[in-house]
Amino acid sequence: MLEELKKRVYEANMKLPQYGLVTFTWGNVSEIDRETGCFAIKPSGVPYEDLKPEDMVIMDLEGNKIEGRYNPSSDTPTHLELYKAFPEIGGIVHTHSSYATSWAQAGRGIPCYGTTHADYIYGEVPCLRCLTREEIDEAYEKNTGLLIVHEFKKREKDVKAVPAVLCKNHGPFTWGKDGNEAVHNAVVLEECAKMAFRTELINPQVKPAPQELQDKHYYRKHGANAYYGQKA
Ligand SMILES: [Zn+2]
């Protein structure tokens, strides 16, 4: 079932090594079919060069494996909680991409220092707290998802305006309307993380870009008054 979805998710996964976002088998992409309530995700621990579209695992939102000969990615419960909480999310990516993960390990959100960031992500990319011992022991991956959901709701962050998060001492998750857009946002995040790091090296006293500049760049590409690009 969902052969087209599996093919799309396979292709999205293969973009992670192509863009230099993953090493070995680290990282995974999923995409949900909202009509059936099922999502396809990369299998756990299978090297990218051996992956085939039919290896993608189909899961439902109760965590049942619907189809696939492999076990799903160990991060599947995180993806599941995000899909359940945010109907506007259609695809999710997790990587340990080097620069974004460095910010996560340092426990710092990525400030918006310029328009490259503002074009895609509204404001800082938040870095969440580390999970507690109980949360880690009880259900690590599920609790990672629940923490993201809880923090985005508490901070009243719109997942469409902030399509990325850093999990402290771990790494980034990004999302989008589908798997492809989530991969795109993972590439953008890594590039912004790299530039923000260099920005602080060059000027340790640097401040985020002026709010009006951030607003201009974000809202000319997003929302009701967007005018960037070509009209469909
Ligand atoms: Zn991870």
Coordinates of N, CA and C in Angstrom, one line a residue, residues 54-219:
E54 N 10.9 0.1 -1.4 CA 10.0 -0.9 -0.7 C 10.5 -1.2 0.7
D55 N 11.6 -0.7 1.1 CA 12.1 -0.9 2.4 C 11.5 0.1 3.4
M56 N 10.8 1.2 2.9 CA 10.2 2.1 3.8 C 9.1 1.5 4.6
V57 N 9.0 1.8 5.8 CA 8.1 1.1 6.8 C 6.8 2.0 6.9
I58 N 5.7 1.4 6.8 CA 4.4 2.1 6.9 C 3.9 1.9 8.4
M59 N 3.6 3.0 9.0 CA 3.1 3.0 10.4 C 1.8 3.8 10.5
D60 N 1.0 3.4 11.5 CA -0.2 4.2 11.8 C 0.1 5.1 13.0
L61 N -0.9 6.0 13.3 CA -0.7 7.0 14.4 C -0.8 6.4 15.8
E62 N -1.2 5.1 15.8 CA -1.2 4.5 17.1 C 0.2 3.8 17.4
G63 N 1.1 3.9 16.4 CA 2.4 3.2 16.6 C 2.4 1.8 16.1
N64 N 1.4 1.3 15.4 CA 1.4 0.0 14.8 C 2.1 0.0 13.5
K65 N 3.0 -1.0 13.3 CA 3.6 -1.2 11.9 C 2.5 -1.8 11.0
I66 N 2.2 -1.1 9.9 CA 1.2 -1.6 9.0 C 1.8 -2.4 7.9
E67 N 3.0 -2.1 7.5 CA 3.7 -2.8 6.4 C 5.2 -2.5 6.4
G68 N 5.9 -3.5 6.0 CA 7.4 -3.4 5.9 C 8.1 -4.6 6.6
R69 N 9.2 -5.0 6.0 CA 9.9 -6.1 6.5 C 11.0 -5.7 7.6
Y70 N 11.3 -4.4 7.6 CA 12.2 -4.0 8.6 C 11.5 -3.3 9.8
N71 N 12.2 -3.1 10.9 CA 11.8 -2.2 12.0 C 11.9 -0.8 11.5
P72 N 11.0 0.1 12.0 CA 11.1 1.5 11.6 C 12.2 2.2 12.4
S73 N 12.6 3.3 11.9 CA 13.6 4.1 12.6 C 13.3 4.2 14.1
S74 N 14.4 4.2 14.9 CA 14.1 4.2 16.3 C 13.5 5.6 16.8
D75 N 13.6 6.6 15.9 CA 13.0 7.9 16.2 C 11.5 8.0 15.8
T76 N 10.9 6.9 15.4 CA 9.6 6.9 14.9 C 8.6 7.5 16.0
P77 N 8.7 7.1 17.3 CA 7.7 7.7 18.2 C 7.8 9.2 18.3
T78 N 9.0 9.8 18.0 CA 9.1 11.3 18.0 C 8.2 11.8 16.8
H79 N 8.4 11.2 15.6 CA 7.7 11.7 14.4 C 6.2 11.6 14.7
L80 N 5.8 10.4 15.3 CA 4.4 10.2 15.6 C 3.7 11.3 16.4
E81 N 4.4 11.7 17.5 CA 3.9 12.7 18.4 C 3.7 14.0 17.6
L82 N 4.7 14.3 16.8 CA 4.6 15.6 16.0 C 3.4 15.6 15.0
Y83 N 3.2 14.4 14.4 CA 2.1 14.3 13.4 C 0.8 14.4 14.2
K84 N 0.7 13.8 15.3 CA -0.6 13.8 16.1 C -0.9 15.2 16.6
A85 N 0.1 16.0 17.0 CA -0.2 17.3 17.6 C -0.3 18.4 16.6
F86 N 0.3 18.2 15.4 CA 0.3 19.3 14.5 C -0.2 18.9 13.1
P87 N -1.5 19.0 12.8 CA -2.0 18.5 11.6 C -1.4 19.2 10.3
E88 N -0.8 20.4 10.6 CA -0.3 21.1 9.4 C 1.1 20.6 9.0
I89 N 1.7 19.7 9.8 CA 3.0 19.1 9.4 C 2.7 17.8 8.6
G90 N 3.4 17.8 7.4 CA 3.2 16.6 6.5 C 4.5 15.8 6.3
G91 N 5.6 16.3 6.7 CA 6.9 15.6 6.6 C 7.8 16.0 7.7
I92 N 8.7 15.1 8.2 CA 9.6 15.4 9.3 C 11.0 14.8 8.9
V93 N 12.0 15.6 9.3 CA 13.4 15.1 9.2 C 14.1 15.2 10.5
H94 N 14.9 14.2 10.8 CA 15.8 14.3 11.9 C 17.2 13.9 11.4
T95 N 18.2 14.8 11.8 CA 19.6 14.5 11.4 C 20.5 14.8 12.6
H96 N 21.8 14.5 12.5 CA 22.8 15.0 13.4 C 23.7 15.9 12.6
S97 N 23.2 16.7 11.7 CA 24.0 17.6 10.8 C 24.9 18.4 11.7
S98 N 26.1 18.6 11.3 CA 27.2 19.0 12.2 C 27.0 20.4 12.8
Y99 N 26.7 21.4 12.1 CA 26.6 22.7 12.7 C 25.3 22.8 13.6
A100 N 24.2 22.4 13.1 CA 23.0 22.5 13.9 C 23.2 21.7 15.2
T101 N 23.8 20.5 15.1 CA 24.0 19.6 16.3 C 25.0 20.3 17.2
S102 N 25.9 21.1 16.7 CA 26.9 21.8 17.6 C 26.1 22.8 18.5
W103 N 25.2 23.5 17.9 CA 24.4 24.5 18.7 C 23.5 23.7 19.7
A104 N 23.0 22.6 19.3 CA 22.2 21.8 20.2 C 23.0 21.3 21.4
Q105 N 24.2 20.8 21.1 CA 25.1 20.3 22.1 C 25.6 21.5 23.1
A106 N 25.7 22.7 22.5 CA 26.0 23.8 23.3 C 24.8 24.3 24.1
G107 N 23.6 23.8 23.8 CA 22.4 24.2 24.5 C 21.9 25.6 24.1
R108 N 22.2 26.0 22.9 CA 21.8 27.4 22.5 C 20.9 27.4 21.3
G109 N 19.8 28.2 21.3 CA 19.0 28.4 20.1 C 19.9 29.2 19.1
I110 N 19.4 29.1 17.9 CA 20.2 29.8 16.8 C 19.5 31.2 16.5
P111 N 20.1 32.3 16.9 CA 19.5 33.6 16.7 C 19.4 33.9 15.2
C112 N 18.5 34.8 14.9 CA 18.4 35.2 13.5 C 19.3 36.3 13.2
Y113 N 20.4 36.1 12.6 CA 21.4 37.1 12.4 C 21.3 37.7 11.0
G114 N 20.4 37.2 10.2 CA 20.4 37.8 8.8 C 19.2 37.3 8.0
T115 N 19.1 37.7 6.8 CA 17.9 37.5 6.0 C 17.8 36.1 5.4
T116 N 19.0 35.4 5.3 CA 18.9 34.0 4.9 C 18.0 33.2 5.8
H117 N 18.3 33.4 7.1 CA 17.5 32.7 8.2 C 16.1 33.2 8.2
A118 N 15.9 34.6 8.1 CA 14.6 35.2 8.2 C 13.7 34.8 7.0
D119 N 14.3 34.5 5.9 CA 13.5 34.0 4.7 C 12.7 32.8 5.0
Y120 N 13.2 31.9 5.9 CA 12.7 30.6 6.1 C 12.1 30.3 7.5
I121 N 12.8 31.0 8.5 CA 12.5 30.6 9.9 C 12.2 32.0 10.6
Y122 N 11.0 32.1 11.2 CA 10.7 33.3 11.8 C 11.2 33.4 13.3
G123 N 12.3 34.2 13.4 CA 12.9 34.3 14.8 C 13.9 33.2 15.1
E124 N 14.3 33.1 16.3 CA 15.3 32.1 16.8 C 14.8 30.7 16.5
V125 N 15.7 29.8 16.2 CA 15.4 28.4 16.2 C 15.6 27.9 17.7
P126 N 14.5 27.5 18.4 CA 14.6 27.2 19.8 C 15.5 26.0 20.1
C127 N 16.2 26.0 21.2 CA 16.9 24.8 21.7 C 16.1 24.5 23.0
L128 N 15.6 23.2 23.0 CA 14.8 22.8 24.2 C 15.7 22.2 25.2
R129 N 15.1 22.0 26.4 CA 15.9 21.5 27.5 C 16.2 20.0 27.2
C130 N 17.2 19.5 28.0 CA 17.5 18.0 27.9 C 16.3 17.3 28.6
L131 N 16.1 16.1 28.2 CA 15.1 15.3 28.9 C 15.6 14.9 30.3
T132 N 14.6 14.7 31.2 CA 15.0 14.2 32.6 C 15.4 12.8 32.5
R133 N 16.0 12.3 33.6 CA 16.3 10.9 33.7 C 15.1 10.0 33.5
E134 N 14.0 10.4 34.2 CA 12.7 9.6 34.1 C 12.2 9.6 32.7
E135 N 12.3 10.8 32.0 CA 11.8 10.8 30.6 C 12.6 10.0 29.7
I136 N 13.9 10.0 30.0 CA 14.9 9.2 29.1 C 14.6 7.7 29.4
D137 N 14.5 7.3 30.6 CA 14.3 5.9 30.9 C 12.9 5.3 30.5
E138 N 11.9 6.2 30.7 CA 10.5 5.7 30.4 C 10.2 5.5 29.0
A139 N 10.4 6.5 28.1 CA 10.1 6.4 26.7 C 10.8 7.5 26.0
Y140 N 12.1 7.4 25.8 CA 13.0 8.4 25.3 C 12.5 9.1 24.1
E141 N 12.2 8.4 23.0 CA 11.9 9.0 21.7 C 10.5 9.6 21.8
K142 N 9.5 8.9 22.4 CA 8.2 9.5 22.6 C 8.2 10.8 23.4
N143 N 9.0 10.8 24.4 CA 9.1 12.0 25.3 C 9.8 13.2 24.6
T144 N 10.7 12.8 23.7 CA 11.3 13.9 22.9 C 10.3 14.6 22.0
G145 N 9.4 13.8 21.4 CA 8.3 14.4 20.7 C 7.3 15.2 21.5
L146 N 7.0 14.6 22.7 CA 6.1 15.3 23.6 C 6.7 16.7 24.1
L147 N 8.0 16.7 24.3 CA 8.6 17.9 24.8 C 8.6 19.0 23.7
I148 N 8.8 18.6 22.4 CA 8.7 19.5 21.3 C 7.3 20.1 21.2
V149 N 6.3 19.2 21.3 CA 4.9 19.6 21.2 C 4.6 20.6 22.4
H150 N 5.0 20.2 23.6 CA 4.7 21.0 24.8 C 5.3 22.4 24.6
E151 N 6.6 22.4 24.3 CA 7.3 23.7 24.2 C 6.8 24.6 23.1
F152 N 6.4 24.1 22.0 CA 5.9 24.9 20.9 C 4.5 25.5 21.3
K153 N 3.7 24.7 22.0 CA 2.4 25.2 22.4 C 2.6 26.2 23.5
K154 N 3.4 25.9 24.5 CA 3.6 26.9 25.6 C 4.2 28.2 25.1
R155 N 5.1 28.1 24.1 CA 5.7 29.4 23.6 C 4.9 30.0 22.5
E156 N 3.7 29.4 22.2 CA 2.8 29.8 21.1 C 3.6 30.0 19.8
K157 N 4.4 29.1 19.5 CA 5.2 29.1 18.2 C 4.3 28.3 17.2
D158 N 4.3 29.0 16.0 CA 3.6 28.4 14.9 C 4.6 27.4 14.2
V159 N 4.2 26.1 14.0 CA 5.2 25.2 13.4 C 5.4 25.5 11.9
K160 N 4.5 26.3 11.3 CA 4.8 26.7 9.9 C 5.8 27.8 9.9
A161 N 5.8 28.7 10.9 CA 6.7 29.8 10.9 C 8.1 29.4 11.4
V162 N 8.1 28.4 12.3 CA 9.4 27.9 12.9 C 9.4 26.4 12.6
P163 N 10.0 26.1 11.4 CA 9.9 24.7 11.0 C 11.1 23.9 11.5
A164 N 11.7 24.3 12.6 CA 12.9 23.6 13.1 C 13.0 23.7 14.6
V165 N 13.7 22.8 15.2 CA 13.9 22.8 16.6 C 15.2 22.1 16.9
L166 N 15.9 22.5 18.0 CA 17.1 21.8 18.5 C 16.8 21.1 19.8
C167 N 17.1 19.8 19.8 CA 16.9 19.1 21.1 C 18.3 19.1 21.8
K168 N 18.3 19.6 23.0 CA 19.6 19.8 23.7 C 20.4 18.5 23.8
N169 N 21.7 18.6 23.6 CA 22.6 17.5 23.7 C 22.3 16.4 22.7
H170 N 21.5 16.8 21.7 CA 21.1 15.8 20.7 C 21.3 16.3 19.3
G171 N 20.2 17.0 18.8 CA 20.3 17.5 17.4 C 19.0 18.0 16.9
P172 N 18.9 18.4 15.6 CA 17.8 19.1 15.1 C 16.7 18.1 14.6
F173 N 15.4 18.6 14.6 CA 14.3 18.1 13.9 C 13.8 19.2 13.0
T174 N 13.4 19.0 11.8 CA 12.8 20.0 10.9 C 11.5 19.3 10.3
W175 N 10.7 20.2 9.8 CA 9.4 19.6 9.2 C 9.0 20.6 8.1
G176 N 7.9 20.1 7.4 CA 7.4 20.9 6.3 C 6.1 20.3 5.9
K177 N 5.5 20.8 4.7 CA 4.2 20.3 4.3 C 4.4 18.8 3.8
D178 N 5.6 18.4 3.4 CA 5.8 17.1 3.0 C 7.3 16.7 3.3
G179 N 7.7 15.5 2.9 CA 9.1 15.1 3.3 C 10.1 16.0 2.6
N180 N 9.8 16.3 1.3 CA 10.7 17.1 0.5 C 11.0 18.5 1.2
E181 N 9.9 19.1 1.6 CA 10.0 20.5 2.2 C 10.8 20.3 3.6
A182 N 10.5 19.2 4.3 CA 11.3 19.0 5.5 C 12.8 18.9 5.3
V183 N 13.1 18.2 4.2 CA 14.6 18.1 3.8 C 15.1 19.4 3.5
H184 N 14.3 20.2 2.7 CA 14.8 21.5 2.3 C 15.1 22.4 3.6
N185 N 14.1 22.3 4.5 CA 14.3 23.1 5.8 C 15.5 22.6 6.6
A186 N 15.8 21.3 6.5 CA 17.0 20.7 7.2 C 18.3 21.3 6.6
V187 N 18.3 21.5 5.2 CA 19.5 22.0 4.6 C 19.6 23.5 4.9
V188 N 18.5 24.2 4.9 CA 18.5 25.6 5.3 C 19.0 25.8 6.7
L189 N 18.5 25.0 7.6 CA 18.8 25.1 9.0 C 20.3 24.9 9.2
E190 N 20.9 23.9 8.5 CA 22.3 23.6 8.7 C 23.2 24.8 8.2
E191 N 22.7 25.4 7.1 CA 23.4 26.5 6.5 C 23.3 27.7 7.4
C192 N 22.1 27.9 8.0 CA 22.0 29.1 8.9 C 22.8 28.8 10.2
A193 N 22.9 27.6 10.7 CA 23.6 27.2 11.9 C 25.1 27.5 11.6
K194 N 25.6 27.2 10.4 CA 27.0 27.4 10.1 C 27.3 28.9 10.0
M195 N 26.4 29.7 9.4 CA 26.6 31.1 9.2 C 26.5 31.8 10.6
A196 N 25.6 31.4 11.4 CA 25.5 32.0 12.8 C 26.7 31.8 13.6
F197 N 27.3 30.5 13.5 CA 28.5 30.2 14.2 C 29.7 31.2 13.7
R198 N 29.8 31.3 12.4 CA 30.9 32.2 11.9 C 30.6 33.6 12.3
T199 N 29.3 34.0 12.3 CA 29.0 35.4 12.6 C 29.4 35.8 14.0
E200 N 29.2 34.8 14.9 CA 29.6 35.1 16.3 C 31.2 35.0 16.4
L201 N 31.8 34.2 15.6 CA 33.3 34.2 15.6 C 33.9 35.6 15.2
I202 N 33.3 36.1 14.1 CA 33.8 37.3 13.6 C 33.4 38.5 14.5
N203 N 32.2 38.5 15.1 CA 31.8 39.5 16.0 C 31.1 38.9 17.2
P204 N 31.8 38.7 18.3 CA 31.2 38.0 19.5 C 30.1 38.9 20.1
Q205 N 30.1 40.2 19.8 CA 29.0 41.1 20.4 C 27.8 41.2 19.4
V206 N 27.8 40.5 18.4 CA 26.7 40.7 17.4 C 25.3 40.5 18.0
K207 N 24.4 41.3 17.5 CA 23.0 41.2 17.9 C 22.1 40.6 16.8
P208 N 21.0 40.0 17.1 CA 20.1 39.6 16.0 C 19.7 40.7 15.0
A209 N 19.4 40.3 13.8 CA 19.0 41.3 12.8 C 17.8 42.1 13.3
P210 N 17.7 43.4 12.9 CA 16.5 44.2 13.4 C 15.2 43.5 13.1
Q211 N 14.3 43.6 14.0 CA 13.0 42.9 13.9 C 12.3 43.3 12.6
E212 N 12.4 44.6 12.2 CA 11.6 45.0 11.0 C 12.2 44.3 9.7
L213 N 13.5 44.1 9.7 CA 14.2 43.4 8.6 C 13.8 41.9 8.6
Q214 N 13.8 41.3 9.8 CA 13.3 39.9 9.9 C 11.9 39.8 9.4
D215 N 11.0 40.7 9.8 CA 9.6 40.7 9.4 C 9.5 40.8 7.9
K216 N 10.2 41.8 7.4 CA 10.1 42.0 5.9 C 10.4 40.8 5.1
H217 N 11.6 40.1 5.5 CA 12.0 39.0 4.8 C 11.1 37.8 5.0
Y218 N 10.6 37.6 6.2 CA 9.7 36.4 6.4 C 8.4 36.6 5.7
Y219 N 7.8 37.8 5.9 CA 6.4 38.0 5.4 C 6.3 38.3 3.9

